[in-house]
Structures are given as structure tokens and as C-alpha cells.
Amino acid sequence: VSSRVAIFGGTHGNEMSGVMLVNLWVQNNTEVQRKGVEVQPFITNPKAVEKCTRYVDTDLNRAFTPENLSTLGGGDLPYEVRRAQEINRMFGPKGSPEAYDVIFDLHNTTSNMGCTLLLESSKDHFNLQMMNYIQATSCLVLLNEHPLLKYSTSRLEVGPQPQGVLRSNIFESMRDILKHALDFIELFNAGMEFPPCTVEVFRLSERIDYPRDDNGNIIAMVHPNLQDCDWEPLNPGDPMFQTFDGKTIHYQGSGTVYPTFINEAAYYEKQQAFATTRRENFALCSVNKWQTFST
Amino acid sequence: VSSRVAIFGGTHGNEMSGVMLVNLWVQNNTEVQRKGVEVQPFITNPKAVEKCTRYVDTDLNRAFTPENLSTLGGGDLPYEVRRAQEINRMFGPKGSPEAYDVIFDLHNTTSNMGCTLLLESSKDHFNLQMMNYIQATSCLVLLNEHPLLKYSTSRLEVGPQPQGVLRSNIFESMRDILKHALDFIELFNAGMEFPPCTVEVFRLSERIDYPRDDNGNIIAMVHPNLQDCDWEPLNPGDPMFQTFDGKTIHYQGSGTVYPTFINEAAYYEKQQAFATTRRENFALCSVNKWQTFST
């Protein structure tokens, strides 16, 4: 049973849809109430939200490591490390009896990705069945499989939206996905069986950096033919970057890939211009609340 | 004669087109060289560029006030105030014999404004003739008339582009405007006469804030019918905002206006959702280098 659900907003303080939705639901939770489900909307990085910045000291989204969660140091630790420890105490630790059953983490991207749920395990049939249920909202699945599962949430990315901007279309898309996801959880808890089905997922393949000079400075931009074309096929020989002196750099991979996170603002510092994915179809088992999951 | 021209990038450190163009031209200025013109590309806020943030202590674009430029205090002053003083010493003070003749200040906006030159005086026939010359690039003029002229630059805004992102189409548009503007200056210096003509300008009228609750929190977004519709007519009764509970707020003004800076990220903190403008046609005198200007 998924009786305790958290909705995180503001993990990155300048991704406004999640910030505004969660603030709204903290004031009035009628919209996210479901029978038999305790839903807790929560601003995870209030200092970054206040400053309308991605983070204050370090990226909160990358701060939930076993080292960070177990380190001592109190006030001397980076703000987001302290915050990760607090959040882990409140909503985790994963696997403990007090842990929340489902945590949605609401993000925006400057990439033209539409709605995307990021999953960390292809064995996560609960989330995959949920995705299949909310297919009506055309949400895609990006699979970034981790051999060792850490503290993990269901991360929802919706774009394109600039940092610090609230666009009504993006806000309403995110709201709609959450509505359907909570409906799924309510039905699941009520005992509904979701039958076997096939879902399409995009499995993360490679991270591609911008072309750079010897000093690490960028010397090319995402090519106009690739810009905004998230999830569309990129074939060997297709234009990928355009240098500042007008030359085209072509994709040299060995087969068709599906690029995503194209030209995401926050990934310049992470040396990533876009990520490639490969399309796969998964056969899902039926799920119901009487099963035991190994997510 | 306009023999000394400066090109400022990075006045806001997360507006990437100007940052990248100026960095490029600092390394190699061939592209911006013109006969009889000394062109100086210059990063105005290097600390903000390094952090990829709008500003470090205060908005540099609003820091060139007479008080700031004359205040003492050295290292205790906000970074951008010290920087404004340095820039004023290097490129100004306005009206002094050492002052640069033309200063382009390169900006990006998250609004769908295309290319816009912001002017502070309708008597600035030099810049208006330059705009007329580069009309081929479809650059618009936004006039924000100030009764008292302060230290002023020719501010170019190009969008839409998210903060921290470099889009090739926006980068190349900005580059193209600069190319034509420098061509104009070269021709002007060579003695070309630019004949009388009529130009269209958009005169800044009102700044419209987001609807807010008693605590100052935003309770509505830019309406989807208005989002991205910069420079398109907004008539009394047209949708303007959409509240989080789905109500539409209509424009109540007295006549047709042309909105601009719609949903600009940096203007949330300035309590501005968009600005209205009114369209005017100006008859311009001919200009040539033997005239005296009162800009």
C-alpha cells in the first residue's frame, strides 16, 4: 500500500512550476487529497527558493549520498547537505518503516522535453504501471539505471521553461501529471489490479559535452537542427553542433539515438550539452497492492 | 564622428549571447573592425559571468546613478557599484572628451521580443537613423524617455533565451544586428548622409505587475493567450492573467497597447509581469557627421 506520498518542490529553487504548485498545496491541499492517502507537499530547498537560484552551496539533487547522509558537522556543513540529512530523517530513510512510500520530486528544464518521469530501475513496475496509467498526459519515461539503488524519488521534469519563469502551459501540464499519478495511487490502494502491458522507455546512453578549446571554453552551440528536438531521432551524420565560426559538427555515433536534455541551462557546469537515449519496450507484470515489490 | 565604440557583454552574467560574443571578439576582433572606428569589446560584470548569475550584489544595469558614481568607499561598496565607477572612468564620463561615442550593451530576455533596441530619447536621431539602417534585421525600437539623461548606452535586447542558455538563433541574430550597426557607423564616419525618413517606435507606457495576495505572493500567471505575444496588440477585454484556480483576468486599459517584456525572468523581483507600449511614428531628420547632435 502507498499510504504516504510526498510531493517535493523547489529542490532547485529556480524551477518555478514545482515551487508554485507545492506552495499552493501547502496552503490548501484539497486538490491533492485522495482517499486513503496521506499527501505531504514540501519545499525541499527553501533558501534556494527565496533566492530564486538552483542551489545555495551545492546541488541538493546530488546531495543524497550515503557519505553526506551519515556525516557529522552540523552548521559547518554545506546548506544542502544539512538539508538532505533533514529530508532523509523526515521522509526516509529508504526501507525504514517510517519512510514515505512514494516521493514525487518536481523539476523544470529549459529543454523541450515535454513531461518526463526519470526512473532508476527497470524493475520498478509500480512506477512503470503508473506511467502507463497516465499515458493520456503523454508523459515519457527516461531510465537511468543505477546498479546500487540510493535514496530515490520519482523525479518529474517538465519543459521547456526558463529558470525563474512560470509558464502557464508548463504549470498546468505538471499539475495534470500529478493529478493522474495520485488517482493511480488511490485506485491501487483501493485494490485495483493493473494488468500486464507494454511500455516504451528511453534508456540513458551517453552524455555529450559541448566542443571546447584547450582552456575548457565552449567553442560551439547546439545546432539549430537539433535545438528543441528532444526525443526526435538523431542519426549518424546529422548536424549536432555549430561552431562560432560557422562550421557544422555532425553526430558520429553508430546508430539512431534519441537526444534529451538538449541545451539544459543547469548542465553547462556539468559538461553536458545533451544526453542520448535508446528506445526500448518493456513488458510489465500486473501490479496490485497485495504484491511485494522490489523497486 | 563616432570613432570610439564599446561593446558591452555580461552586464547581466547569465545573458549568454552577449557574454559569448564579447568573449569571442576580445580574443579576435577581426569581425568587429571597421575603417576609422576603434571598437572595444568588454565584459562589464566578470564576477557575475563567472557565477552565471544576473548580478553578485546589485543590478549593474541600475547602478550608474550619479550618487553611486560619486560615492566613496572603495572595497566596502557593493561589487557592482565599484564596477560602475570603474566602467564610468574607462568609457565615460558622458560628455567628457575621453568618453566613448557609442556604447552597445548586449542583453538577452526570456520574453519573445525578437531584437529590440532600447532608446532613452526621441531626439536621438543618430540611433534612430541607425535603427532605420538595420531595419533589414527587423530590430524594433522601445523608447523609454527620461527627462534627465544619465550615463546611457544603446541597450540591445534579444530573445527569447533562458538565462544561462546559449541558443544559436539568438546568438546569430545579435551578431547580425551588431554587424549592421558597425557598418552604419563606418559609413557615417566616411561622410555618408542618411536622408530624412519615418521610423516606427514603441513608447513605454505602463508597467503591469502580477496579481498578488496580501503577502505579496503571486496568485496568477501570464495568460496563455498573452504568453509569447510580445508586440502584438492587446485590446481592452483581452485575457491577461490566469489565476492558479483557473480564472481569467482581462486587460482593462482604455485602448490598444503593445505589450513587451512579457514574463521576463528578471522582472519578477521588480514586480513587473510585462510592460505596455504605444506605437508611434517619428519623422527623422537627415544625419551626417558634420552635424552637432543633442542626444
PDB file of N, CA and C in Angstrom, chain A residues 101-146:
ATOM      1  N   ASP A 101       6.136   6.186   1.094  1.00  0.00           N
ATOM      2  CA  ASP A 101       6.049   5.128   0.078  1.00  0.00           C
ATOM      3  C   ASP A 101       6.388   5.651  -1.318  1.00  0.00           C
ATOM      4  N   VAL A 102       5.905   6.845  -1.614  1.00  0.00           N
ATOM      5  CA  VAL A 102       6.177   7.442  -2.929  1.00  0.00           C
ATOM      6  C   VAL A 102       6.567   8.897  -2.709  1.00  0.00           C
ATOM      7  N   ILE A 103       7.617   9.335  -3.386  1.00  0.00           N
ATOM      8  CA  ILE A 103       8.016  10.751  -3.325  1.00  0.00           C
ATOM      9  C   ILE A 103       8.133  11.284  -4.749  1.00  0.00           C
ATOM     10  N   PHE A 104       7.307  12.257  -5.070  1.00  0.00           N
ATOM     11  CA  PHE A 104       7.433  12.942  -6.359  1.00  0.00           C
ATOM     12  C   PHE A 104       8.330  14.155  -6.165  1.00  0.00           C
ATOM     13  N   ASP A 105       9.290  14.330  -7.059  1.00  0.00           N
ATOM     14  CA  ASP A 105      10.207  15.466  -6.975  1.00  0.00           C
ATOM     15  C   ASP A 105      10.022  16.282  -8.258  1.00  0.00           C
ATOM     16  N   LEU A 106       9.482  17.484  -8.109  1.00  0.00           N
ATOM     17  CA  LEU A 106       9.036  18.264  -9.279  1.00  0.00           C
ATOM     18  C   LEU A 106      10.139  19.183  -9.804  1.00  0.00           C
ATOM     19  N   HIS A 107      10.484  19.007 -11.065  1.00  0.00           N
ATOM     20  CA  HIS A 107      11.559  19.788 -11.695  1.00  0.00           C
ATOM     21  C   HIS A 107      11.093  20.401 -13.006  1.00  0.00           C
ATOM     22  N   ASN A 108      11.773  21.474 -13.396  1.00  0.00           N
ATOM     23  CA  ASN A 108      11.620  22.030 -14.736  1.00  0.00           C
ATOM     24  C   ASN A 108      12.952  21.971 -15.456  1.00  0.00           C
ATOM     25  N   THR A 109      12.862  21.986 -16.773  1.00  0.00           N
ATOM     26  CA  THR A 109      14.058  22.020 -17.611  1.00  0.00           C
ATOM     27  C   THR A 109      13.878  23.076 -18.689  1.00  0.00           C
ATOM     28  N   THR A 110      14.996  23.653 -19.135  1.00  0.00           N
ATOM     29  CA  THR A 110      14.928  24.584 -20.271  1.00  0.00           C
ATOM     30  C   THR A 110      14.846  23.820 -21.593  1.00  0.00           C
ATOM     31  N   SER A 111      15.005  22.503 -21.549  1.00  0.00           N
ATOM     32  CA  SER A 111      14.928  21.682 -22.764  1.00  0.00           C
ATOM     33  C   SER A 111      13.476  21.445 -23.150  1.00  0.00           C
ATOM     34  N   ASN A 112      13.278  21.205 -24.434  1.00  0.00           N
ATOM     35  CA  ASN A 112      11.933  20.979 -24.972  1.00  0.00           C
ATOM     36  C   ASN A 112      11.536  19.510 -24.809  1.00  0.00           C
ATOM     37  N   MET A 113      11.502  19.043 -23.557  1.00  0.00           N
ATOM     38  CA  MET A 113      11.323  17.616 -23.273  1.00  0.00           C
ATOM     39  C   MET A 113       9.889  17.227 -23.021  1.00  0.00           C
ATOM     40  N   GLY A 114       8.985  18.186 -22.922  1.00  0.00           N
ATOM     41  CA  GLY A 114       7.627  17.849 -22.503  1.00  0.00           C
ATOM     42  C   GLY A 114       7.660  17.330 -21.082  1.00  0.00           C
ATOM     43  N   CYS A 115       6.802  16.334 -20.780  1.00  0.00           N
ATOM     44  CA  CYS A 115       6.763  15.744 -19.438  1.00  0.00           C
ATOM     45  C   CYS A 115       7.542  14.446 -19.451  1.00  0.00           C
ATOM     46  N   THR A 116       8.466  14.301 -18.509  1.00  0.00           N
ATOM     47  CA  THR A 116       9.315  13.116 -18.453  1.00  0.00           C
ATOM     48  C   THR A 116       9.446  12.658 -17.013  1.00  0.00           C
ATOM     49  N   LEU A 117       9.212  11.366 -16.782  1.00  0.00           N
ATOM     50  CA  LEU A 117       9.473  10.791 -15.467  1.00  0.00           C
ATOM     51  C   LEU A 117      10.800  10.061 -15.526  1.00  0.00           C
ATOM     52  N   LEU A 118      11.704  10.381 -14.594  1.00  0.00           N
ATOM     53  CA  LEU A 118      13.018   9.728 -14.556  1.00  0.00           C
ATOM     54  C   LEU A 118      12.968   8.571 -13.567  1.00  0.00           C
ATOM     55  N   LEU A 119      13.250   7.381 -14.062  1.00  0.00           N
ATOM     56  CA  LEU A 119      13.259   6.198 -13.204  1.00  0.00           C
ATOM     57  C   LEU A 119      14.670   5.642 -13.120  1.00  0.00           C
ATOM     58  N   GLU A 120      14.962   5.003 -11.981  1.00  0.00           N
ATOM     59  CA  GLU A 120      16.313   4.488 -11.767  1.00  0.00           C
ATOM     60  C   GLU A 120      16.383   2.973 -11.813  1.00  0.00           C
ATOM     61  N   SER A 121      15.238   2.322 -12.076  1.00  0.00           N
ATOM     62  CA  SER A 121      15.262   0.864 -12.157  1.00  0.00           C
ATOM     63  C   SER A 121      14.205   0.361 -13.129  1.00  0.00           C
ATOM     64  N   SER A 122      14.617  -0.507 -14.030  1.00  0.00           N
ATOM     65  CA  SER A 122      13.670  -1.096 -14.969  1.00  0.00           C
ATOM     66  C   SER A 122      12.776  -2.114 -14.269  1.00  0.00           C
ATOM     67  N   LYS A 123      13.097  -2.434 -13.022  1.00  0.00           N
ATOM     68  CA  LYS A 123      12.275  -3.377 -12.256  1.00  0.00           C
ATOM     69  C   LYS A 123      11.205  -2.651 -11.455  1.00  0.00           C
ATOM     70  N   ASP A 124      11.152  -1.324 -11.623  1.00  0.00           N
ATOM     71  CA  ASP A 124      10.207  -0.520 -10.861  1.00  0.00           C
ATOM     72  C   ASP A 124       8.832  -0.583 -11.548  1.00  0.00           C
ATOM     73  N   HIS A 125       8.197  -1.758 -11.453  1.00  0.00           N
ATOM     74  CA  HIS A 125       6.935  -1.956 -12.178  1.00  0.00           C
ATOM     75  C   HIS A 125       5.803  -1.093 -11.632  1.00  0.00           C
ATOM     76  N   PHE A 126       5.902  -0.716 -10.361  1.00  0.00           N
ATOM     77  CA  PHE A 126       4.880   0.178  -9.803  1.00  0.00           C
ATOM     78  C   PHE A 126       4.873   1.506 -10.555  1.00  0.00           C
ATOM     79  N   ASN A 127       6.061   2.157 -10.633  1.00  0.00           N
ATOM     80  CA  ASN A 127       6.137   3.441 -11.337  1.00  0.00           C
ATOM     81  C   ASN A 127       5.865   3.290 -12.825  1.00  0.00           C
ATOM     82  N   LEU A 128       6.318   2.191 -13.419  1.00  0.00           N
ATOM     83  CA  LEU A 128       6.075   1.995 -14.848  1.00  0.00           C
ATOM     84  C   LEU A 128       4.582   1.796 -15.127  1.00  0.00           C
ATOM     85  N   GLN A 129       3.901   1.077 -14.261  1.00  0.00           N
ATOM     86  CA  GLN A 129       2.445   0.934 -14.421  1.00  0.00           C
ATOM     87  C   GLN A 129       1.755   2.284 -14.200  1.00  0.00           C
ATOM     88  N   MET A 130       2.279   3.057 -13.271  1.00  0.00           N
ATOM     89  CA  MET A 130       1.718   4.397 -13.062  1.00  0.00           C
ATOM     90  C   MET A 130       1.877   5.227 -14.323  1.00  0.00           C
ATOM     91  N   MET A 131       3.071   5.130 -14.951  1.00  0.00           N
ATOM     92  CA  MET A 131       3.318   5.864 -16.195  1.00  0.00           C
ATOM     93  C   MET A 131       2.360   5.428 -17.286  1.00  0.00           C
ATOM     94  N   ASN A 132       2.128   4.120 -17.345  1.00  0.00           N
ATOM     95  CA  ASN A 132       1.200   3.611 -18.349  1.00  0.00           C
ATOM     96  C   ASN A 132      -0.204   4.170 -18.107  1.00  0.00           C
ATOM     97  N   TYR A 133      -0.569   4.273 -16.820  1.00  0.00           N
ATOM     98  CA  TYR A 133      -1.900   4.800 -16.460  1.00  0.00           C
ATOM     99  C   TYR A 133      -2.034   6.261 -16.887  1.00  0.00           C
ATOM    100  N   ILE A 134      -0.970   7.031 -16.710  1.00  0.00           N
ATOM    101  CA  ILE A 134      -1.074   8.464 -17.023  1.00  0.00           C
ATOM    102  C   ILE A 134      -0.609   8.786 -18.448  1.00  0.00           C
ATOM    103  N   GLN A 135      -0.513   7.764 -19.263  1.00  0.00           N
ATOM    104  CA  GLN A 135      -0.115   7.919 -20.676  1.00  0.00           C
ATOM    105  C   GLN A 135      -0.943   9.000 -21.381  1.00  0.00           C
ATOM    106  N   ALA A 136      -2.198   9.110 -20.965  1.00  0.00           N
ATOM    107  CA  ALA A 136      -3.098  10.100 -21.568  1.00  0.00           C
ATOM    108  C   ALA A 136      -2.467  11.485 -21.546  1.00  0.00           C
ATOM    109  N   THR A 137      -1.613  11.742 -20.577  1.00  0.00           N
ATOM    110  CA  THR A 137      -0.986  13.058 -20.459  1.00  0.00           C
ATOM    111  C   THR A 137       0.328  13.131 -21.247  1.00  0.00           C
ATOM    112  N   SER A 138       0.617  12.091 -22.025  1.00  0.00           N
ATOM    113  CA  SER A 138       1.838  11.985 -22.841  1.00  0.00           C
ATOM    114  C   SER A 138       3.112  12.290 -22.064  1.00  0.00           C
ATOM    115  N   CYS A 139       3.272  11.613 -20.966  1.00  0.00           N
ATOM    116  CA  CYS A 139       4.495  11.688 -20.184  1.00  0.00           C
ATOM    117  C   CYS A 139       5.426  10.561 -20.630  1.00  0.00           C
ATOM    118  N   LEU A 140       6.683  10.869 -20.863  1.00  0.00           N
ATOM    119  CA  LEU A 140       7.661   9.873 -21.295  1.00  0.00           C
ATOM    120  C   LEU A 140       8.464   9.358 -20.105  1.00  0.00           C
ATOM    121  N   VAL A 141       9.156   8.244 -20.327  1.00  0.00           N
ATOM    122  CA  VAL A 141       9.976   7.664 -19.263  1.00  0.00           C
ATOM    123  C   VAL A 141      11.437   7.665 -19.678  1.00  0.00           C
ATOM    124  N   LEU A 142      12.283   8.273 -18.858  1.00  0.00           N
ATOM    125  CA  LEU A 142      13.733   8.239 -19.058  1.00  0.00           C
ATOM    126  C   LEU A 142      14.324   7.345 -17.979  1.00  0.00           C
ATOM    127  N   LEU A 143      14.989   6.290 -18.424  1.00  0.00           N
ATOM    128  CA  LEU A 143      15.517   5.300 -17.490  1.00  0.00           C
ATOM    129  C   LEU A 143      17.021   5.494 -17.343  1.00  0.00           C
ATOM    130  N   ASN A 144      17.437   5.776 -16.110  1.00  0.00           N
ATOM    131  CA  ASN A 144      18.868   5.939 -15.822  1.00  0.00           C
ATOM    132  C   ASN A 144      19.201   4.914 -14.752  1.00  0.00           C
ATOM    133  N   GLU A 145      19.520   3.699 -15.211  1.00  0.00           N
ATOM    134  CA  GLU A 145      19.616   2.574 -14.284  1.00  0.00           C
ATOM    135  C   GLU A 145      20.875   2.664 -13.430  1.00  0.00           C
ATOM    136  N   HIS A 146      20.684   2.516 -12.119  1.00  0.00           N
ATOM    137  CA  HIS A 146      21.793   2.528 -11.169  1.00  0.00           C
ATOM    138  C   HIS A 146      21.929   1.139 -10.590  1.00  0.00           C
TER     139      HIS A 146
END
